[in-house]
Coordinates of C-alpha atoms and ligand atoms in Angstrom, one line a residue:
M12 CA -38.9 -87.3 -140.2
K13 CA -35.8 -87.0 -138.1
L14 CA -35.9 -87.2 -134.3
K15 CA -33.6 -84.8 -132.5
K16 CA -32.8 -87.3 -129.8
P17 CA -32.7 -91.0 -130.5
L18 CA -35.6 -92.4 -128.5
L19 CA -35.6 -95.8 -126.8
G20 CA -38.2 -98.2 -128.1
I21 CA -41.0 -99.3 -125.8
K22 CA -39.4 -102.8 -125.4
W23 CA -36.1 -101.4 -124.1
N24 CA -38.0 -98.8 -122.0
L25 CA -40.0 -101.6 -120.3
F26 CA -36.9 -103.7 -119.9
L27 CA -34.9 -101.0 -118.2
S28 CA -37.8 -100.1 -116.0
F29 CA -38.0 -103.7 -114.8
V30 CA -34.3 -103.9 -114.1
L31 CA -34.4 -100.5 -112.3
F32 CA -37.3 -101.7 -110.2
S33 CA -35.5 -104.9 -109.2
A34 CA -32.4 -102.9 -108.3
I35 CA -34.4 -100.6 -106.1
L36 CA -36.0 -103.6 -104.4
L37 CA -32.6 -105.2 -103.8
V38 CA -31.1 -102.0 -102.4
L39 CA -34.1 -101.6 -100.0
L40 CA -33.8 -105.3 -98.9
W41 CA -30.1 -104.8 -98.3
L42 CA -30.5 -101.6 -96.3
F43 CA -33.2 -102.9 -94.0
Q44 CA -31.9 -106.5 -93.6
I45 CA -28.2 -105.8 -93.3
V46 CA -27.3 -102.2 -92.7
F47 CA -30.1 -101.1 -90.3
L48 CA -30.9 -104.5 -88.7
D49 CA -28.8 -103.8 -85.6
S50 CA -30.4 -100.4 -84.9
F51 CA -33.9 -101.7 -85.5
Y52 CA -33.3 -104.6 -83.2
R53 CA -32.0 -102.3 -80.4
E54 CA -34.9 -99.9 -80.8
I55 CA -37.5 -102.7 -80.7
K56 CA -35.8 -104.3 -77.7
I57 CA -35.7 -101.1 -75.7
N58 CA -39.3 -100.4 -76.5
A59 CA -40.3 -103.9 -75.3
I60 CA -38.4 -103.2 -72.0
K61 CA -40.2 -99.9 -71.5
S62 CA -43.6 -101.3 -72.2
T63 CA -43.0 -104.3 -69.9
A64 CA -42.1 -101.8 -67.1
E65 CA -45.2 -99.8 -67.9
T66 CA -47.4 -102.9 -67.5
I67 CA -45.8 -103.8 -64.2
V68 CA -46.3 -100.3 -62.9
N69 CA -50.0 -100.4 -63.8
N70 CA -50.4 -103.6 -61.9
I71 CA -48.2 -102.7 -59.0
D72 CA -50.9 -103.0 -56.3
N73 CA -52.2 -106.3 -57.6
E74 CA -51.5 -109.1 -55.0
D75 CA -50.7 -111.5 -57.8
L76 CA -48.0 -109.2 -59.1
P77 CA -45.2 -111.9 -58.7
T78 CA -46.9 -114.2 -61.2
L79 CA -47.2 -111.5 -63.7
V80 CA -43.6 -110.5 -63.2
E81 CA -42.5 -114.1 -63.7
R82 CA -44.6 -114.5 -66.9
M83 CA -43.4 -111.2 -68.4
A84 CA -39.7 -112.0 -67.6
Q85 CA -39.9 -115.3 -69.4
N86 CA -41.8 -113.9 -72.3
N87 CA -39.3 -111.2 -73.0
D88 CA -36.1 -112.8 -71.7
I89 CA -35.7 -110.1 -69.1
C90 CA -34.7 -110.1 -65.5
I91 CA -37.2 -108.2 -63.3
L92 CA -36.9 -107.0 -59.8
V93 CA -39.5 -104.9 -57.9
L94 CA -38.3 -103.4 -54.6
D95 CA -39.9 -101.1 -52.1
E96 CA -38.2 -98.1 -50.5
D97 CA -36.4 -100.2 -47.9
G98 CA -34.9 -102.5 -50.4
S99 CA -37.2 -105.4 -49.7
E100 CA -38.4 -107.5 -52.6
I101 CA -42.0 -107.2 -53.8
A102 CA -41.5 -109.4 -56.8
S103 CA -38.6 -110.9 -58.7
A104 CA -37.8 -113.0 -61.7
D105 CA -34.3 -114.1 -62.5
V106 CA -34.3 -115.7 -66.0
L107 CA -31.4 -114.1 -67.7
Q108 CA -27.9 -115.5 -67.8
G109 CA -25.5 -112.9 -66.6
C110 CA -28.1 -110.7 -65.0
I111 CA -26.6 -107.9 -63.0
I112 CA -29.5 -106.6 -60.8
H113 CA -29.9 -109.9 -59.0
H114 CA -26.3 -109.9 -58.0
M115 CA -26.0 -106.3 -57.0
Q116 CA -25.6 -104.9 -53.5
A117 CA -28.4 -103.0 -51.9
D118 CA -26.6 -99.6 -52.3
G119 CA -26.0 -100.3 -56.0
L120 CA -29.7 -101.0 -56.5
Y121 CA -30.6 -97.9 -54.5
K122 CA -28.6 -95.8 -56.9
Y123 CA -31.0 -96.8 -59.7
F124 CA -34.0 -96.0 -57.5
Q125 CA -32.5 -92.6 -56.9
A126 CA -31.6 -92.0 -60.6
A127 CA -35.1 -92.9 -61.7
R128 CA -36.6 -90.5 -59.2
D129 CA -34.2 -87.7 -60.1
N130 CA -34.9 -88.3 -63.8
G131 CA -38.6 -87.8 -63.7
G132 CA -39.6 -91.5 -62.9
S133 CA -37.5 -93.5 -65.3
Y134 CA -33.8 -94.1 -66.0
L135 CA -32.1 -96.1 -68.7
E136 CA -28.5 -97.3 -68.6
R137 CA -26.6 -99.1 -71.3
F138 CA -23.1 -100.5 -71.1
N139 CA -21.0 -102.9 -73.0
L140 CA -19.9 -106.2 -71.9
Q141 CA -16.7 -107.1 -73.6
A142 CA -17.5 -110.3 -75.5
F143 CA -13.9 -111.4 -75.9
Q144 CA -11.4 -110.1 -73.4
N145 CA -8.2 -111.6 -74.5
D146 CA -5.7 -108.8 -75.5
R147 CA -3.5 -111.3 -77.4
Y148 CA -6.2 -111.9 -80.0
D149 CA -5.2 -110.1 -83.2
P150 CA -7.5 -110.8 -86.2
N151 CA -4.6 -109.8 -88.6
K152 CA -2.5 -112.8 -87.5
F153 CA -5.0 -115.3 -88.9
L154 CA -5.9 -116.5 -92.4
D155 CA -9.4 -116.5 -93.8
R156 CA -12.4 -114.4 -92.6
V157 CA -11.9 -114.3 -88.8
P158 CA -14.1 -112.1 -86.4
P159 CA -12.7 -108.7 -85.7
K160 CA -11.7 -107.9 -82.1
D161 CA -14.7 -106.0 -81.0
E162 CA -17.4 -107.8 -83.0
G163 CA -19.9 -109.7 -81.0
R164 CA -19.9 -107.3 -78.0
M165 CA -23.0 -107.5 -75.9
D166 CA -25.0 -104.5 -74.8
M167 CA -26.4 -104.7 -71.3
I168 CA -29.5 -102.6 -70.5
I169 CA -30.8 -101.7 -67.1
Y170 CA -34.1 -99.8 -66.9
A171 CA -35.5 -98.4 -63.7
R172 CA -39.1 -97.0 -63.1
S173 CA -40.1 -95.5 -59.9
V174 CA -43.7 -95.9 -58.8
S175 CA -46.0 -95.0 -55.8
L176 CA -47.7 -97.8 -54.0
A177 CA -51.4 -97.6 -52.8
D178 CA -50.3 -96.8 -49.3
G179 CA -48.1 -93.9 -50.5
A180 CA -44.8 -95.6 -50.1
Q181 CA -42.3 -95.6 -53.1
A182 CA -41.2 -98.6 -55.0
V183 CA -38.9 -99.2 -58.0
V184 CA -39.2 -101.6 -60.9
L185 CA -35.9 -102.7 -62.3
L186 CA -35.4 -104.5 -65.6
N187 CA -32.3 -106.0 -66.9
S188 CA -31.9 -107.2 -70.5
V189 CA -29.0 -108.1 -72.9
L190 CA -28.9 -107.1 -76.5
T191 CA -27.3 -110.1 -78.1
P192 CA -25.2 -109.2 -81.2
V193 CA -27.0 -109.7 -84.6
V194 CA -23.7 -110.4 -86.4
S195 CA -24.6 -114.1 -87.0
T196 CA -28.1 -113.2 -88.1
V197 CA -26.7 -110.6 -90.5
D198 CA -24.4 -113.3 -91.9
T199 CA -27.3 -115.6 -92.5
L200 CA -29.4 -112.8 -94.1
R201 CA -26.5 -111.7 -96.2
T202 CA -26.0 -115.2 -97.7
Q203 CA -29.8 -115.5 -98.3
L204 CA -29.8 -112.0 -99.8
F205 CA -27.1 -113.1 -102.2
Y206 CA -29.2 -115.9 -103.5
I207 CA -32.3 -113.7 -103.5
S208 CA -30.5 -111.1 -105.5
A209 CA -29.3 -113.6 -108.1
I210 CA -32.8 -115.2 -108.5
L211 CA -34.4 -111.8 -108.6
I212 CA -32.1 -110.4 -111.3
L213 CA -32.6 -113.5 -113.4
L214 CA -36.3 -113.5 -112.9
S215 CA -36.7 -109.8 -113.6
L216 CA -34.6 -110.1 -116.8
A217 CA -36.8 -113.0 -118.0
M218 CA -40.0 -111.1 -117.0
A219 CA -38.8 -107.9 -118.6
L220 CA -37.9 -109.6 -121.8
L221 CA -41.2 -111.6 -121.9
L222 CA -43.5 -108.8 -120.8
S223 CA -41.8 -106.1 -122.9
K224 CA -42.2 -108.3 -125.9
R225 CA -45.9 -109.0 -125.2
I226 CA -46.7 -105.4 -124.5
S227 CA -44.8 -103.9 -127.3
R228 CA -45.8 -106.4 -130.0
P229 CA -49.3 -105.0 -130.7
I230 CA -47.9 -101.5 -130.6
I231 CA -45.2 -102.3 -133.1
R232 CA -47.7 -104.0 -135.3
I233 CA -50.1 -101.1 -135.2
N234 CA -47.2 -98.7 -135.9
N235 CA -46.1 -100.6 -138.9
R236 CA -49.6 -100.8 -140.2
S237 CA -50.0 -97.0 -139.7
K238 CA -47.0 -96.4 -141.8
E239 CA -48.8 -98.3 -144.6
L240 CA -51.8 -96.1 -144.0
A241 CA -49.7 -93.0 -144.4
Q242 CA -48.5 -94.3 -147.7
G243 CA -52.1 -94.7 -149.0
N244 CA -53.2 -98.2 -148.0
Y245 CA -56.7 -97.4 -146.7
Q246 CA -57.7 -101.0 -145.9
P247 CA -59.3 -100.9 -142.4
N248 CA -57.4 -104.0 -141.3
F249 CA -55.9 -102.8 -138.0
E250 CA -56.0 -105.7 -135.6
T251 CA -58.3 -104.9 -132.6
S252 CA -56.6 -107.5 -130.4
G253 CA -54.0 -107.1 -127.7
Y254 CA -55.3 -105.0 -124.8
K255 CA -58.0 -102.4 -124.4
E256 CA -56.2 -99.2 -125.3
I257 CA -54.6 -100.8 -128.4
A258 CA -58.0 -102.2 -129.5
E259 CA -59.5 -98.8 -129.1
L260 CA -56.6 -97.2 -131.1
A261 CA -57.0 -99.9 -133.8
D262 CA -60.7 -99.1 -133.9
S263 CA -60.1 -95.4 -134.3
L264 CA -57.5 -96.1 -137.0
N265 CA -59.8 -98.4 -138.8
H266 CA -62.4 -95.7 -138.7
A267 CA -59.9 -93.1 -140.0
A268 CA -58.9 -95.5 -142.8
V269 CA -62.5 -95.9 -143.8
E270 CA -63.0 -92.1 -143.8
L271 CA -59.7 -91.5 -145.7
D272 CA -60.8 -94.1 -148.2
K273 CA -64.1 -92.2 -148.6
V274 CA -62.4 -88.9 -149.0
E275 CA -60.0 -90.4 -151.5
T276 CA -62.9 -91.9 -153.5
L277 CA -64.7 -88.5 -153.4
R278 CA -61.5 -86.8 -154.5
R279 CA -61.1 -89.1 -157.5
E280 CA -64.8 -88.7 -158.4
L281 CA -64.6 -85.0 -158.1
I282 CA -61.7 -84.8 -160.4
A283 CA -63.4 -87.1 -162.8
N284 CA -66.7 -85.2 -162.6
V285 CA -65.3 -81.7 -162.6
S286 CA -62.8 -82.4 -165.4
H287 CA -65.6 -84.0 -167.4
D288 CA -67.9 -81.1 -166.7
L289 CA -65.3 -78.5 -167.5
R290 CA -64.2 -80.3 -170.7
T291 CA -67.7 -80.4 -172.2
P292 CA -68.2 -76.6 -172.4
L293 CA -64.5 -76.1 -173.2
T294 CA -64.8 -78.4 -176.2
M295 CA -67.9 -76.7 -177.3
I296 CA -66.3 -73.2 -177.0
S297 CA -63.1 -74.2 -178.8
G298 CA -65.0 -76.2 -181.4
Y299 CA -67.4 -73.4 -182.3
A300 CA -64.6 -70.8 -182.2
E301 CA -62.6 -72.8 -184.7
V302 CA -65.5 -73.3 -187.0
M303 CA -66.2 -69.6 -187.0
R304 CA -62.5 -68.8 -187.7
D305 CA -62.2 -71.3 -190.6
L306 CA -65.7 -71.0 -192.2
P307 CA -66.7 -67.4 -192.9
G308 CA -70.4 -68.3 -193.2
E309 CA -70.5 -69.7 -189.6
N310 CA -69.6 -66.4 -188.0
N311 CA -73.1 -65.7 -187.0
P312 CA -74.9 -64.6 -183.8
D313 CA -76.3 -68.1 -183.0
N314 CA -72.9 -69.6 -182.8
V315 CA -71.5 -66.7 -180.8
Q316 CA -74.5 -67.3 -178.4
V317 CA -73.5 -71.0 -178.0
I318 CA -70.0 -69.8 -177.0
I319 CA -71.4 -67.3 -174.6
D320 CA -73.8 -69.9 -173.0
E321 CA -71.1 -72.4 -172.6
A322 CA -68.8 -69.8 -171.1
R323 CA -71.6 -68.9 -168.6
R324 CA -72.0 -72.6 -167.8
L325 CA -68.3 -72.8 -167.1
A326 CA -68.5 -69.7 -164.9
G327 CA -71.5 -71.2 -163.1
L328 CA -69.6 -74.4 -162.4
V329 CA -66.6 -72.6 -161.0
N330 CA -68.9 -70.4 -158.9
D331 CA -70.6 -73.5 -157.4
I332 CA -67.3 -75.0 -156.4
L333 CA -66.2 -71.7 -154.9
D334 CA -69.5 -71.2 -153.1
L335 CA -69.4 -74.6 -151.6
S336 CA -65.8 -74.3 -150.3
K337 CA -66.8 -70.9 -148.8
L338 CA -69.9 -72.4 -147.2
Q339 CA -68.0 -75.3 -145.8
S340 CA -65.1 -73.3 -144.4
G341 CA -67.5 -71.2 -142.4
A342 CA -66.3 -68.1 -144.2
Q343 CA -69.7 -67.4 -145.6
K344 CA -71.8 -64.8 -143.7
L345 CA -75.5 -64.2 -144.1
N346 CA -76.8 -60.9 -145.4
P347 CA -80.4 -61.0 -144.2
A348 CA -83.1 -58.7 -145.5
T349 CA -86.9 -58.8 -145.5
Y350 CA -88.2 -59.5 -149.0
N351 CA -91.1 -61.0 -150.9
L352 CA -90.3 -64.7 -151.3
T353 CA -93.4 -65.4 -153.4
H354 CA -92.4 -62.7 -155.8
S355 CA -88.8 -64.0 -156.0
I356 CA -90.0 -67.5 -156.8
R357 CA -92.2 -66.2 -159.6
T358 CA -89.2 -64.3 -161.0
I359 CA -87.0 -67.3 -160.9
L360 CA -89.6 -69.5 -162.6
G361 CA -90.0 -66.8 -165.3
R362 CA -86.4 -67.3 -166.3
Y363 CA -87.2 -70.9 -167.3
V364 CA -89.6 -69.6 -170.0
K365 CA -87.3 -70.6 -172.8
L366 CA -87.2 -74.2 -171.4
I367 CA -90.9 -74.2 -171.3
D368 CA -91.4 -72.9 -174.8
Q369 CA -88.7 -74.9 -176.6
E370 CA -88.6 -78.2 -174.7
G371 CA -92.1 -78.6 -173.4
Y372 CA -91.5 -78.5 -169.7
V373 CA -94.5 -77.6 -167.5
L374 CA -93.6 -75.5 -164.4
N375 CA -96.5 -74.9 -162.0
F376 CA -96.5 -72.5 -159.1
E377 CA -99.2 -72.8 -156.4
A378 CA -98.8 -69.7 -154.3
G379 CA -101.8 -68.3 -152.5
Q380 CA -100.9 -65.0 -150.8
D381 CA -97.5 -63.3 -151.0
V382 CA -95.2 -64.1 -148.2
F383 CA -92.3 -62.0 -146.8
V384 CA -89.3 -63.6 -145.1
R385 CA -86.2 -62.3 -143.5
A386 CA -83.3 -64.1 -145.2
D387 CA -80.3 -63.7 -147.5
Q388 CA -82.1 -63.5 -150.8
R389 CA -79.1 -64.4 -152.9
R390 CA -78.6 -67.6 -150.9
I391 CA -82.3 -68.6 -151.0
D392 CA -82.4 -67.9 -154.7
Q393 CA -79.5 -70.2 -155.1
V394 CA -81.4 -72.9 -153.1
L395 CA -84.4 -72.4 -155.4
Y396 CA -82.3 -72.6 -158.6
N397 CA -80.6 -75.7 -157.5
L398 CA -83.8 -77.5 -156.4
I399 CA -85.7 -76.4 -159.6
N400 CA -82.7 -77.4 -161.8
N401 CA -82.6 -80.8 -160.2
A402 CA -86.4 -81.3 -160.5
I403 CA -86.2 -80.3 -164.2
S404 CA -83.2 -82.7 -164.7
Y405 CA -84.7 -85.6 -163.0
T406 CA -88.5 -85.3 -163.8
G407 CA -90.3 -87.9 -165.7
P408 CA -91.4 -88.0 -169.4
D409 CA -94.4 -85.8 -168.6
K410 CA -91.8 -83.0 -167.9
R411 CA -93.8 -81.7 -165.0
V412 CA -92.4 -79.8 -162.1
A413 CA -94.6 -78.3 -159.3
V414 CA -93.5 -75.6 -156.9
R415 CA -95.9 -75.2 -153.9
Q416 CA -96.0 -72.5 -151.3
A417 CA -97.9 -73.3 -148.0
I418 CA -98.2 -71.4 -144.8
A419 CA -98.2 -73.3 -141.5
G420 CA -98.3 -71.0 -138.4
N421 CA -95.5 -68.5 -138.6
R422 CA -93.7 -70.5 -141.2
V423 CA -93.8 -70.8 -145.0
R424 CA -93.0 -74.1 -146.6
I425 CA -91.7 -74.4 -150.1
E426 CA -92.0 -77.7 -151.9
I427 CA -90.5 -78.6 -155.3
T428 CA -92.0 -81.8 -156.7
D429 CA -91.0 -83.7 -159.9
S430 CA -92.5 -86.8 -161.4
G431 CA -89.2 -88.6 -162.0
E432 CA -87.9 -91.9 -160.8
G433 CA -87.4 -90.8 -157.2
I434 CA -84.5 -91.6 -155.0
P435 CA -84.0 -95.1 -153.4
A436 CA -84.4 -94.9 -149.6
E437 CA -80.9 -96.1 -149.0
Q438 CA -79.4 -93.3 -151.0
L439 CA -81.5 -90.5 -149.3
P440 CA -79.0 -89.8 -146.5
Y441 CA -76.1 -89.3 -148.9
I442 CA -77.6 -87.0 -151.6
W443 CA -76.7 -84.0 -149.5
D444 CA -73.0 -85.0 -149.5
R445 CA -70.6 -83.2 -151.7
Y446 CA -70.0 -84.8 -155.1
Y447 CA -72.6 -87.5 -154.4
K448 CA -74.5 -88.8 -157.3
V449 CA -77.1 -91.6 -157.3
D450 CA -76.6 -92.2 -160.9
K451 CA -73.0 -91.8 -161.8
T452 CA -73.5 -91.6 -165.5
H453 CA -74.3 -88.3 -167.3
R454 CA -77.5 -89.3 -169.0
R455 CA -79.5 -86.2 -168.6
A456 CA -79.8 -82.9 -170.3
V457 CA -78.5 -80.7 -167.5
V458 CA -75.1 -81.9 -166.4
G459 CA -74.6 -81.8 -162.7
T460 CA -71.5 -81.8 -160.5
G461 CA -73.0 -83.4 -157.4
L462 CA -72.5 -80.0 -155.7
G463 CA -76.0 -78.6 -156.0
L464 CA -77.6 -80.3 -152.9
S465 CA -74.7 -79.7 -150.7
I466 CA -74.9 -76.0 -151.6
V467 CA -78.6 -76.1 -150.7
K468 CA -77.8 -77.8 -147.4
G469 CA -75.1 -75.3 -146.5
A470 CA -77.2 -72.3 -147.3
L471 CA -80.3 -73.6 -145.4
E472 CA -78.2 -74.6 -142.4
L473 CA -76.8 -71.1 -142.3
H474 CA -80.4 -69.9 -142.1
Q475 CA -81.2 -72.5 -139.5
A476 CA -84.1 -73.5 -141.7
P477 CA -85.5 -77.0 -141.7
F478 CA -85.3 -78.9 -145.0
G479 CA -85.6 -82.4 -146.4
V480 CA -86.8 -84.6 -149.1
D481 CA -89.7 -87.1 -149.5
S482 CA -89.0 -89.5 -152.2
K483 CA -90.1 -93.0 -153.2
P484 CA -88.6 -94.8 -156.2
G485 CA -91.1 -94.5 -159.1
E486 CA -93.2 -91.8 -157.5
G487 CA -91.1 -88.7 -158.0
S488 CA -89.4 -86.6 -155.3
T489 CA -90.4 -83.6 -153.2
F490 CA -87.7 -81.4 -151.9
W491 CA -88.8 -78.9 -149.2
F492 CA -87.6 -76.2 -146.9
E493 CA -89.2 -73.9 -144.4
L494 CA -88.5 -70.3 -143.4
N495 CA -90.0 -68.0 -140.7
I496 CA -92.5 -65.5 -142.1
A497 CA -91.5 -61.9 -141.5
E498 CA -93.7 -58.8 -141.2
K499 CA -94.5 -57.1 -144.5
P500 CA -92.3 -54.0 -144.6
E501 CA -94.1 -50.7 -144.5
D502 CA -92.8 -49.4 -147.8
E503 CA -94.1 -52.5 -149.8
D504 CA -97.6 -52.5 -151.2
Ligands
ADP610 P1 -76.1 -83.1 -159.3 O1 -75.4 -81.9 -159.8 O2 -75.5 -84.4 -159.6 O3 -77.6 -83.0 -159.5 P2 -76.9 -82.6 -156.5 O4 -76.1 -82.4 -155.3 O5 -77.9 -81.6 -156.9 O6 -75.9 -83.0 -157.7 O7 -77.7 -84.0 -156.4 C1 -77.1 -85.1 -155.8 C2 -77.8 -86.3 -156.3 O8 -79.1 -86.4 -155.8 C3 -78.0 -86.3 -157.8 O9 -76.9 -86.8 -158.5 C4 -79.2 -87.2 -158.0 O10 -78.7 -88.5 -158.0 C5 -80.0 -87.0 -156.7 N1 -81.1 -86.1 -156.9 C6 -81.1 -84.8 -156.7 N2 -82.3 -84.2 -157.0 C7 -83.1 -85.2 -157.4 C8 -84.4 -85.3 -157.9 N3 -85.2 -84.3 -158.0 N4 -84.9 -86.6 -158.3 C9 -84.1 -87.6 -158.3 N5 -82.8 -87.6 -157.9 C10 -82.3 -86.4 -157.4

């Protein structure tokens, strides 16, 4: 079989997936730790300032406000100034180096108050503090990795929140914070990330190799074994180790191997049986025909009859095989009609009269009243023929076969009993299988193909009729089936 596109093996698939996963992990780490670190930091800092202001506003009328302000200033590294409308201080904490609001004139501070009020209650201002203000510094003049001119600039933030006091007067909460540059942190992280990347790549390579080998090994093994199966090795020796799915697959394949082996054995037996069974009548036909051609005296009706009988047997055999394949392919449809079953059994038994006369068989029929059934007569006749043939073939030295008809409720039960060796209990479930024979040698008078009972089974199943066999070794066998009784048709008498 040729694949259109060369597919990657499971080992390489796993390996590449691992490598891809590590690469994505590294890119994510890089993005969050290096590229976006600055914006994250700013965002978080500004949110902290806003929530600090909010807390102070909510506690504005508390008489211990100055202690809260002091604590919050220290905690967040922020300068805080709370002023009333007149510019007098309500609370203040000056913890930040380079704080602006504590060194601002009253009118400067008032501007923030105004801005907050004009702006719906809050106002945020950001401006740069030049970190290095020497115009003569030119990074290009120096060797090695030197800081660029504007790297390390600090962002100053002033946040103003206006608030009403309990007595109705207005106040303002001013906060001042510095966003220190994250350049040095980024440098540290970058170095760390470099090592992390190297370790991660090595680790994922090792893991990928190891895991992909472990995961793919049982699959590769099962694949190789399946190829042997395809080539006709039906040993059920798929290893059920590895992991759950593989064990289940191996189980199924073992089961398939056993079934294939059975089919293969059946096939071989069928060919052996059928060719044997076909050869016997063919040898007879050609033998008799040759004798009749070569010896003028032998050209008599008896010999012609042998040829006709053998030809009929051949035809019967071929019909059996055809019937069975039709039954099993589901192509067979029933042709039901109401007919006298008792009468049809009598007719069938009548055909064995030659056997009774010449070979001493005793065929008994216990009937009672006539029973009508609605069924496909041709199929039920076939069932009866097969069961009676078997009974005759396998019955004991007394050559007795009994056919019994019994009525139970709205059903009629037909039993065919012989006095033969019976069937061992362990064989009972298999006798209905195609080509199954308990005794594989052809010892008996009527040569069978092992198809009879599977034809019986197929036909009775089509009628949805219960059937079975009671048999004990040494006590003979009783094959039985049941059909629903039908109304006697008006035109019958
Ligand atoms: P066959 O053509 O070999 O008789 P069947 O399908 O009719 O095939 O029967 C299958 C097997 O069941 C037979 O080979 C035989 O071993 C067993 N069997 C069938 N009927 C009887 C019986 N009445 N007594 C004992 N064994 C039987």
